[in-house]
CSV table of C-alpha atoms and ligand atoms in Angstrom, one decimal:
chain,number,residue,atom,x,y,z
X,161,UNK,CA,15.4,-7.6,6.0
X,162,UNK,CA,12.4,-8.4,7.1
X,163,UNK,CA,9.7,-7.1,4.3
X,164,UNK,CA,10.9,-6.5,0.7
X,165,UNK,CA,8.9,-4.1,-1.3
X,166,UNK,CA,9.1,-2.5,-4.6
X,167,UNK,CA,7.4,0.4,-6.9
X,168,UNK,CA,6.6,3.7,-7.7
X,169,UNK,CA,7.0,6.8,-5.1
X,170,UNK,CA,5.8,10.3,-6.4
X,171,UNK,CA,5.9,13.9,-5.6
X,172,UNK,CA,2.6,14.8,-3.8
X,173,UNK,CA,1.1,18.2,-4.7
X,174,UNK,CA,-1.5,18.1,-1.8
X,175,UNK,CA,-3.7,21.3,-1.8
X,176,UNK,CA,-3.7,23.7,1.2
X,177,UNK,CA,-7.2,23.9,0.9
X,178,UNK,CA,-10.4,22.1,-0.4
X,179,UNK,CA,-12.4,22.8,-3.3
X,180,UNK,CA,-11.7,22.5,-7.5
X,181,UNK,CA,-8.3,22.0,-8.0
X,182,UNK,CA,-8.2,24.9,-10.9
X,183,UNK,CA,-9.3,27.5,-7.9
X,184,UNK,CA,-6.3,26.4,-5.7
X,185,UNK,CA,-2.9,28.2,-5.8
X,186,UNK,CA,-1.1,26.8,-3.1
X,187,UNK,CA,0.2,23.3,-2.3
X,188,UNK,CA,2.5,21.1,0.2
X,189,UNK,CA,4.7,19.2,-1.5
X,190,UNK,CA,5.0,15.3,-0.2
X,191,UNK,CA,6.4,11.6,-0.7
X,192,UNK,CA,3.5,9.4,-2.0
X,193,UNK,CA,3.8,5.5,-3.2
X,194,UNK,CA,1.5,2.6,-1.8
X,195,UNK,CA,4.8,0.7,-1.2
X,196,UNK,CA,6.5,3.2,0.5
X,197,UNK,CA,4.1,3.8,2.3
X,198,UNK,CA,3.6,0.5,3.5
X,199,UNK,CA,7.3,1.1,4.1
X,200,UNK,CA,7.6,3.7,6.1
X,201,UNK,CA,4.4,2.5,8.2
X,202,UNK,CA,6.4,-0.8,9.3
X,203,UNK,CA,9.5,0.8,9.6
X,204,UNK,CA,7.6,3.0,12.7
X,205,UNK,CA,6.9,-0.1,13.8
X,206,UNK,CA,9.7,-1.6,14.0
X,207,UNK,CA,10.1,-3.1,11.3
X,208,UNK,CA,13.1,-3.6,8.9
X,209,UNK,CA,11.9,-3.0,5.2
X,210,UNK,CA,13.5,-2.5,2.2
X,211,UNK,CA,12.4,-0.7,-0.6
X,212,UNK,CA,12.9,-0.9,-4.1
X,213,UNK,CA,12.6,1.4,-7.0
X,214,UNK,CA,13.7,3.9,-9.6
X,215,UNK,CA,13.8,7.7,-8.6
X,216,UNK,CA,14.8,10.2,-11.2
X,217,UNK,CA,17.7,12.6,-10.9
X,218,UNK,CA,16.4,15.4,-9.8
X,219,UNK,CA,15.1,16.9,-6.8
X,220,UNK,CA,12.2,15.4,-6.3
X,221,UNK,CA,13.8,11.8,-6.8
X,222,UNK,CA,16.3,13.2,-4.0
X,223,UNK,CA,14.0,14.0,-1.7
X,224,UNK,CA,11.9,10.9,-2.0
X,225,UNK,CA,15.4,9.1,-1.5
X,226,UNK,CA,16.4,11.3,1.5
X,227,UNK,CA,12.6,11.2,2.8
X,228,UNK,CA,12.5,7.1,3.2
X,229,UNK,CA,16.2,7.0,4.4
X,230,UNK,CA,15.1,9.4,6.9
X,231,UNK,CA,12.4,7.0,7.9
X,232,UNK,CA,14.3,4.3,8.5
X,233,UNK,CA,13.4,2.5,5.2
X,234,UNK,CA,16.4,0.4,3.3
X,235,UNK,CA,17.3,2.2,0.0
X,236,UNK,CA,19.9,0.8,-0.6
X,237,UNK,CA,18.4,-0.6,-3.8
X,238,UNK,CA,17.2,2.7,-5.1
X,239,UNK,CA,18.4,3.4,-8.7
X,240,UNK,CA,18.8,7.0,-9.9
X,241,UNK,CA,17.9,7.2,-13.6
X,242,UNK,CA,19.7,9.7,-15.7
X,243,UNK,CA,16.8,10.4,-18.4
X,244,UNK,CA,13.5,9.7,-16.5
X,245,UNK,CA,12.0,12.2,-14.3
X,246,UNK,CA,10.6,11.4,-10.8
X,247,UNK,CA,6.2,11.1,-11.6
X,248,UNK,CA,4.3,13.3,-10.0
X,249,UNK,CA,0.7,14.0,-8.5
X,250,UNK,CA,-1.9,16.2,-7.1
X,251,UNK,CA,-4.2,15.6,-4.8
X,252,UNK,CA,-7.8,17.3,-4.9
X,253,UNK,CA,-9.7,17.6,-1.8
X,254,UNK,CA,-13.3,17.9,-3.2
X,255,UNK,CA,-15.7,20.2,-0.9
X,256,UNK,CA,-17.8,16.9,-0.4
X,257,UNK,CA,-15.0,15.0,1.1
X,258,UNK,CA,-13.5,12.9,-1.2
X,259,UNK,CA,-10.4,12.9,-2.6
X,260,UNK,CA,-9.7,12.8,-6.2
X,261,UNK,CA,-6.2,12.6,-8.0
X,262,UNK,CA,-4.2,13.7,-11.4
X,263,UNK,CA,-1.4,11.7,-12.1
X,264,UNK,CA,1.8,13.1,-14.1
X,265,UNK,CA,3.8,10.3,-14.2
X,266,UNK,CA,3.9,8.3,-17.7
X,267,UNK,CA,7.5,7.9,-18.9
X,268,UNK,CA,8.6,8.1,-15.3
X,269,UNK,CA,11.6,6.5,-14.0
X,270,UNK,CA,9.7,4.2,-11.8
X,271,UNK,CA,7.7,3.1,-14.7
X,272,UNK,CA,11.3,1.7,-16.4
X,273,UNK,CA,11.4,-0.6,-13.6
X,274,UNK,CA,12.7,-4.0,-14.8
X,275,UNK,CA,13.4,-7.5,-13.0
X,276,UNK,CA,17.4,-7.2,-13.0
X,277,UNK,CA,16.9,-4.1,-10.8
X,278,UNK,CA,15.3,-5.6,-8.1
X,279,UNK,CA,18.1,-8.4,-6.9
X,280,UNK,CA,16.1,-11.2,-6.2
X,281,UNK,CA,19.2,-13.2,-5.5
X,282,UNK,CA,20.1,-11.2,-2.3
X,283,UNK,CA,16.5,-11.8,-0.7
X,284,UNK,CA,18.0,-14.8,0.7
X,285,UNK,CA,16.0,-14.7,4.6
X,286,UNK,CA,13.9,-12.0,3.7
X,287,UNK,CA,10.5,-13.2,5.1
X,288,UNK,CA,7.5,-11.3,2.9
X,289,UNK,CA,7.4,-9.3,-0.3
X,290,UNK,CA,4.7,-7.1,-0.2
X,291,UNK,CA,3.7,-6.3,-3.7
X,292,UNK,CA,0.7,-4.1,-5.6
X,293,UNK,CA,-1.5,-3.8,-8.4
X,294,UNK,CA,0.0,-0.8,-8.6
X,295,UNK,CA,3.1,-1.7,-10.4
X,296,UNK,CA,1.9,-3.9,-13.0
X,297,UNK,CA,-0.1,-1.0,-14.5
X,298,UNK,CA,2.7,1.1,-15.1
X,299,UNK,CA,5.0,-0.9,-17.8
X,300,UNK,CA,5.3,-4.2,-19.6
X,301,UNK,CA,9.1,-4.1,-17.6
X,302,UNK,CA,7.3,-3.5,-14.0
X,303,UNK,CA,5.0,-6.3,-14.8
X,304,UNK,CA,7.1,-8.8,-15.7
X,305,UNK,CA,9.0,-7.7,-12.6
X,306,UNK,CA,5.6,-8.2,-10.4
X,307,UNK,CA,5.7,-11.8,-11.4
X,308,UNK,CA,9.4,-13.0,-11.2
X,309,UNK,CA,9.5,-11.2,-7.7
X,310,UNK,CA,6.5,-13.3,-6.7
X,311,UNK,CA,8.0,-16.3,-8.4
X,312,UNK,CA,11.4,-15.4,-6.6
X,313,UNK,CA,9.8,-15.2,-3.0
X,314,UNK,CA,7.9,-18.8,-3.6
X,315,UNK,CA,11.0,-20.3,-4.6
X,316,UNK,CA,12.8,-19.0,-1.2
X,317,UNK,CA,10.1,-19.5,0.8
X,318,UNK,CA,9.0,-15.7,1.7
X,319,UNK,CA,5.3,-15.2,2.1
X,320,UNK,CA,3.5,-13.1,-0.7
X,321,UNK,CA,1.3,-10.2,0.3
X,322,UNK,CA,-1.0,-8.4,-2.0
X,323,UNK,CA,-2.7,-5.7,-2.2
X,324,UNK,CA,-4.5,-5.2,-5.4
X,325,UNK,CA,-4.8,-1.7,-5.0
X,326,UNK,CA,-6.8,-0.9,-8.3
X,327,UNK,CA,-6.1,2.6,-10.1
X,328,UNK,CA,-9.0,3.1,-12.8
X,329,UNK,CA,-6.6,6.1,-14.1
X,330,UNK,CA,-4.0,3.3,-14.9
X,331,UNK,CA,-5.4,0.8,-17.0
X,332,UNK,CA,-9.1,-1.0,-17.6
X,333,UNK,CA,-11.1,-3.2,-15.4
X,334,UNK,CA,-11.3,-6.2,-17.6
X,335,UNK,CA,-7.5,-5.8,-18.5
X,336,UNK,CA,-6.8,-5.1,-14.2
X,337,UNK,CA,-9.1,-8.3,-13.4
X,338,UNK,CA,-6.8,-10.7,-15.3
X,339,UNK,CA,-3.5,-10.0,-13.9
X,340,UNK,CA,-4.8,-9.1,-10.4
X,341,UNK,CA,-6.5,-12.9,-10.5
X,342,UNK,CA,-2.9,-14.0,-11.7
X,343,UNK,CA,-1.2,-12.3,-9.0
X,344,UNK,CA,-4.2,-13.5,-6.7
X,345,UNK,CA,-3.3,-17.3,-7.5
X,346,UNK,CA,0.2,-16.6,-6.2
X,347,UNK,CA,0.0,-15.0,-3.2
X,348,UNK,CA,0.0,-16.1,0.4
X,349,UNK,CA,-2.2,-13.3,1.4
X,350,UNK,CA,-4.8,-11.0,-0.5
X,351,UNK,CA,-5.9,-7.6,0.6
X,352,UNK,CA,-8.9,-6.2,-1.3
X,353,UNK,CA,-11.7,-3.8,-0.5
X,354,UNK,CA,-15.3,-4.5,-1.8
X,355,UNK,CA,-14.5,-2.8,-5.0
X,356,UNK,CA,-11.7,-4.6,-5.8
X,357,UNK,CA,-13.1,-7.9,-4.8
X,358,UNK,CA,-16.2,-6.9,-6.8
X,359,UNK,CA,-13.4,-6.6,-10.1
X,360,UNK,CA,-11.6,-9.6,-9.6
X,361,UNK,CA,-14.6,-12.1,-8.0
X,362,UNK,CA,-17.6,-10.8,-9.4
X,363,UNK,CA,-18.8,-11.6,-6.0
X,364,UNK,CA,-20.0,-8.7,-4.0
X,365,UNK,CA,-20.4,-10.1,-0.2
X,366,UNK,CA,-17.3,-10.2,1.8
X,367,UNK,CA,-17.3,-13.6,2.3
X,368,UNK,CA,-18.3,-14.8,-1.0
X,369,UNK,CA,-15.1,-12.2,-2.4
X,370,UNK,CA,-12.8,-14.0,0.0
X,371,UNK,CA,-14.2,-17.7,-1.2
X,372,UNK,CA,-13.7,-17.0,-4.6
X,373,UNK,CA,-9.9,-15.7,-4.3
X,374,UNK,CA,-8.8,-18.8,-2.0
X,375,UNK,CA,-10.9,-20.8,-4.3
X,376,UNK,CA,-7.7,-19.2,-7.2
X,377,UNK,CA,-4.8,-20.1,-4.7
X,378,UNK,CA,-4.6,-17.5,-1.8
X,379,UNK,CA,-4.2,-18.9,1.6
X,380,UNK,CA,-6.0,-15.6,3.5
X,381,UNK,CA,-7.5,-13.2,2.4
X,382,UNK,CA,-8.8,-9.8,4.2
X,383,UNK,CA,-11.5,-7.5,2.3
X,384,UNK,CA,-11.2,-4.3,3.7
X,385,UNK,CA,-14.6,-2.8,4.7
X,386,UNK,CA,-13.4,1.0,5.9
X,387,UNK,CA,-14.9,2.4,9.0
X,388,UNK,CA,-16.7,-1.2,9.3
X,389,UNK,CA,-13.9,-2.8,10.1
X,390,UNK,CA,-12.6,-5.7,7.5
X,391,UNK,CA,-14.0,-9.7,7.1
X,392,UNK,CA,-11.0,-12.4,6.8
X,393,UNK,CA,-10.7,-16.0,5.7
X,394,UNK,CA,-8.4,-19.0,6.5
X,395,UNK,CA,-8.9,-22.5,5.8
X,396,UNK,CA,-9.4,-22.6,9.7
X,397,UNK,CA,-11.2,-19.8,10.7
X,398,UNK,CA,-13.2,-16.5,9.3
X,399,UNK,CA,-14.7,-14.0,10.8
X,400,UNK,CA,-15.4,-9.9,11.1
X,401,UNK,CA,-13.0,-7.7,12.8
X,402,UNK,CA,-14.7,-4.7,13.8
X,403,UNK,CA,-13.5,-1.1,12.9
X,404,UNK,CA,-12.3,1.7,14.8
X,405,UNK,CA,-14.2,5.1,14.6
X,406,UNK,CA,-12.3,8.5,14.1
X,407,UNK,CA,-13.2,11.8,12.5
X,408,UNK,CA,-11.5,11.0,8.6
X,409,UNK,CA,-9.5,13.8,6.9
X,410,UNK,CA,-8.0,11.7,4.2
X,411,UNK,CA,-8.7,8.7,3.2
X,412,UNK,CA,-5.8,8.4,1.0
X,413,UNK,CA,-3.0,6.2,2.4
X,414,UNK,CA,-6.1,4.6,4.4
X,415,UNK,CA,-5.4,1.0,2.9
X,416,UNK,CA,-1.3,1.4,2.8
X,417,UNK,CA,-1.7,1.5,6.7
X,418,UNK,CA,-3.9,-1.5,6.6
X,419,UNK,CA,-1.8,-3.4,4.9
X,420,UNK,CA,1.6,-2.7,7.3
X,421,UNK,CA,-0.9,-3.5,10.1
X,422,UNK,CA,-1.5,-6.8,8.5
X,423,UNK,CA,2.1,-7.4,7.9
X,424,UNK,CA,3.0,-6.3,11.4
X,425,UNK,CA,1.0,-8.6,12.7
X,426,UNK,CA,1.9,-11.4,10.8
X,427,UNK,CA,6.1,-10.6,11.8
X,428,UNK,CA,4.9,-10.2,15.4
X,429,UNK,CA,3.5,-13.9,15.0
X,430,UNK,CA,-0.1,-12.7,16.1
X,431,UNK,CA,-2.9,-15.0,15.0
X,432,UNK,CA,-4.7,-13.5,11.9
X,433,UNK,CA,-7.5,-11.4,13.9
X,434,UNK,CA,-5.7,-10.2,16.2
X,435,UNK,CA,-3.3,-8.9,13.0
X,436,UNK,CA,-6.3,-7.8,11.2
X,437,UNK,CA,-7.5,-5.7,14.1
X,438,UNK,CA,-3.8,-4.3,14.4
X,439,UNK,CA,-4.5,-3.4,10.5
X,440,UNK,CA,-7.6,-1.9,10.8
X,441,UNK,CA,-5.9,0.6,14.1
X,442,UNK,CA,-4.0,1.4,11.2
X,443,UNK,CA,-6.4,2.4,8.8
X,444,UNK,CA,-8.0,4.3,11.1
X,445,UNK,CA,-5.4,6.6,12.6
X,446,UNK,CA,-3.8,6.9,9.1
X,447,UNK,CA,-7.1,9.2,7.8
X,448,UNK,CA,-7.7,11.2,10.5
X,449,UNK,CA,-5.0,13.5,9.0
X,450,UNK,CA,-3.5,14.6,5.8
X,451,UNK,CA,-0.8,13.0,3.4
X,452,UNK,CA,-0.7,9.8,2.6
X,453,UNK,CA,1.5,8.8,6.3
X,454,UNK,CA,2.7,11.4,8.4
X,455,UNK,CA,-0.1,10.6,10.6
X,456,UNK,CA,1.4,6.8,11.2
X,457,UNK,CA,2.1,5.9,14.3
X,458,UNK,CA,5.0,4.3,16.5
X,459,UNK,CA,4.7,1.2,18.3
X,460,UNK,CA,3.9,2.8,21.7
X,461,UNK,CA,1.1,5.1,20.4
X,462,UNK,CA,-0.5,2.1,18.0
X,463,UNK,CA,-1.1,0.2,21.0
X,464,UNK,CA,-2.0,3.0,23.2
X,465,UNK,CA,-4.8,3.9,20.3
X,466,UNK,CA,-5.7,0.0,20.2
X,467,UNK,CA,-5.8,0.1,24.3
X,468,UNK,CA,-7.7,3.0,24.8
X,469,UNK,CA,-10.6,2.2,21.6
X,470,UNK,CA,-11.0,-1.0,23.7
X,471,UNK,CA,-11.4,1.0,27.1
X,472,UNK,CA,-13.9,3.0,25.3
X,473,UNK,CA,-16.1,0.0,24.0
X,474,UNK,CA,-16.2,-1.3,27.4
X,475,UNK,CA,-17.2,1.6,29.3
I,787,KDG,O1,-2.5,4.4,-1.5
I,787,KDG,C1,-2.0,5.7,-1.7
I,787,KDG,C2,-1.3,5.7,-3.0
I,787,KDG,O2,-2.3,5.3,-4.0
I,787,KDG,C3,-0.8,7.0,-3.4
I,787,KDG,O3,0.2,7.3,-2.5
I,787,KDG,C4,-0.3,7.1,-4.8
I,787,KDG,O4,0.8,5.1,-5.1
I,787,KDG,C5,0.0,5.8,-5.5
I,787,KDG,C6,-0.8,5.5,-6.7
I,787,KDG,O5,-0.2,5.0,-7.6
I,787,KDG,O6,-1.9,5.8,-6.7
């Protein structure tokens, strides 16, 4: 494998239509997980990924199961729990635009993640893991397993991506900053937004955010800026990419795409702009519909959409 990833998929309600979630009857039921979306976003790509995780035994942990091994994605190291269900969550599609969410997933299968399930020992020429601060939020087991996985990958030589992907319906700020700046120090390559730079920096500029987490240890870092585009920093080079401009649906999902982008890039050996401009053609086509990926595109139509935004600058 290529990528190895890990954490919690869920059951999307997403909401036919807009407006207060108590006025809505009807709803599509989707896969949702940053990691498998990052997943299934690579595997279009190209990619070989493997994810990790717990599913419950029941429909919905079925057809999460079925839903990635229909994408291409490894799940091979899927674990059906007997007792825990599959979490859950709806989407709301507020009349304004954004997008909020209700999460039904405490006690969920995922969330009894532990170390032992996620094989480190058979990683052996695996060449990123790709984790989130997703998963340490969910369980003392899941965030012990966020740091032996990194330790694991350092020790066999795999590159460490993060995305600190803050959920302010998990846990607290102050409690988030400390183990996202842990996990920070670790990794090869950190992927913030503002806010989340803003959390674990205290810095609010781009470039100051991307200072102050390879001041801790990281080696790049890319703060994503949305529509803008997104600022990186090496210790050779730093710049700002700029952003591609679509008419956004959904911004959920916006940042999963991103990151496979950036991951993409880096398999493809592309230097780091070039890999953060593939990251931000991500982004872009990856709100410019609904769910969290079925808007992702294959190889052909990613560099068609890159080839023809760069026609349309020029002319
Ligand atoms: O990035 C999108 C994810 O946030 C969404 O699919 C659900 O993983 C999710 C989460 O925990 O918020």
């Amino acid at each position: 494998m290529a990528v190895i990833t890990f954490g919690e998929s869920m059951v999307l309600m997403d909401p036919e239509r807009s407006g207060r979630l108590e006025n809505v009857s009807r709803f599509e039921k989707r896969i949702a997980g940053a990691e498998s979306n990052v997943s299934i976003a690579l595997s279009r790509l190209g990619h070989r990924v493997s994810w990790i995780s717990r599913l419950g035994k029941d429909p919905f942990g079925l057809g999460i199961y079925r839903g990635l091994r229909g994408e291409g994605v490894d799940v091979s190291g899927v674990i059906f729990d007997e007792t825990r269900p599959t979490g859950l969550y709806f989407k709301e599609r507020k009349a304004h635009g954004a997008t909020g969410v209700y999460y039904y997933r405490a006690g969920s299968a995922a969330s009894a993640l532990t170390t032992a399930d996620l094989n480190g020992e058979t990683w052996q020429g695996a060449q990123i893991l790709f984790v989130t601060g997703i998963t340490p939020a969910l369980s003392e087991s899941c965030r012990e397993a966020v740091f032996a996985a990194v330790d694991t990958a350092r020790q066999q030589g795999m590159t460490v991506v993060f995305d600190p992907n803050y959920r302010g319906k998990l846990w607290g700020g102050k409690e988030a900053r400390s183990v996202m700046r842990q996990i920070a120090a670790k990794a090869d390559v950190v992927l913030p937004g503002v806010g989340e730079g803003v959390l674990m920096t205290g810095s609010e500029e781009p470039a100051a955010i991307a200072f102050a987490l390879r001041s801790l240890g990281a080696k790049q870092v890319v703060v994503k800026l949305g529509p803008e585009g997104a600022w990186y920093a090496t210790s050779e080079d730093e710049g700002k990419v700029q952003g591609f401009s679509v008419q956004q649906v959904d911004e959920v999902g916006a940042g999963d795409a991103f990151a496979a982008g950036y991951l993409s890039g880096m398999l493809d050996g592309l230097t780091v702009a070039e890999s953060v401009k593939r990251a931000c053609a991500m982004g872009a086509l990856a709100v410019t519909g609904t769910g969290d990926y079925e808007n992702l595109p294959d190889r052909e139509e990613l560099e068609r959409f890159i080839s023809g935004a760069s026609e349309e600058t020029r002319r």
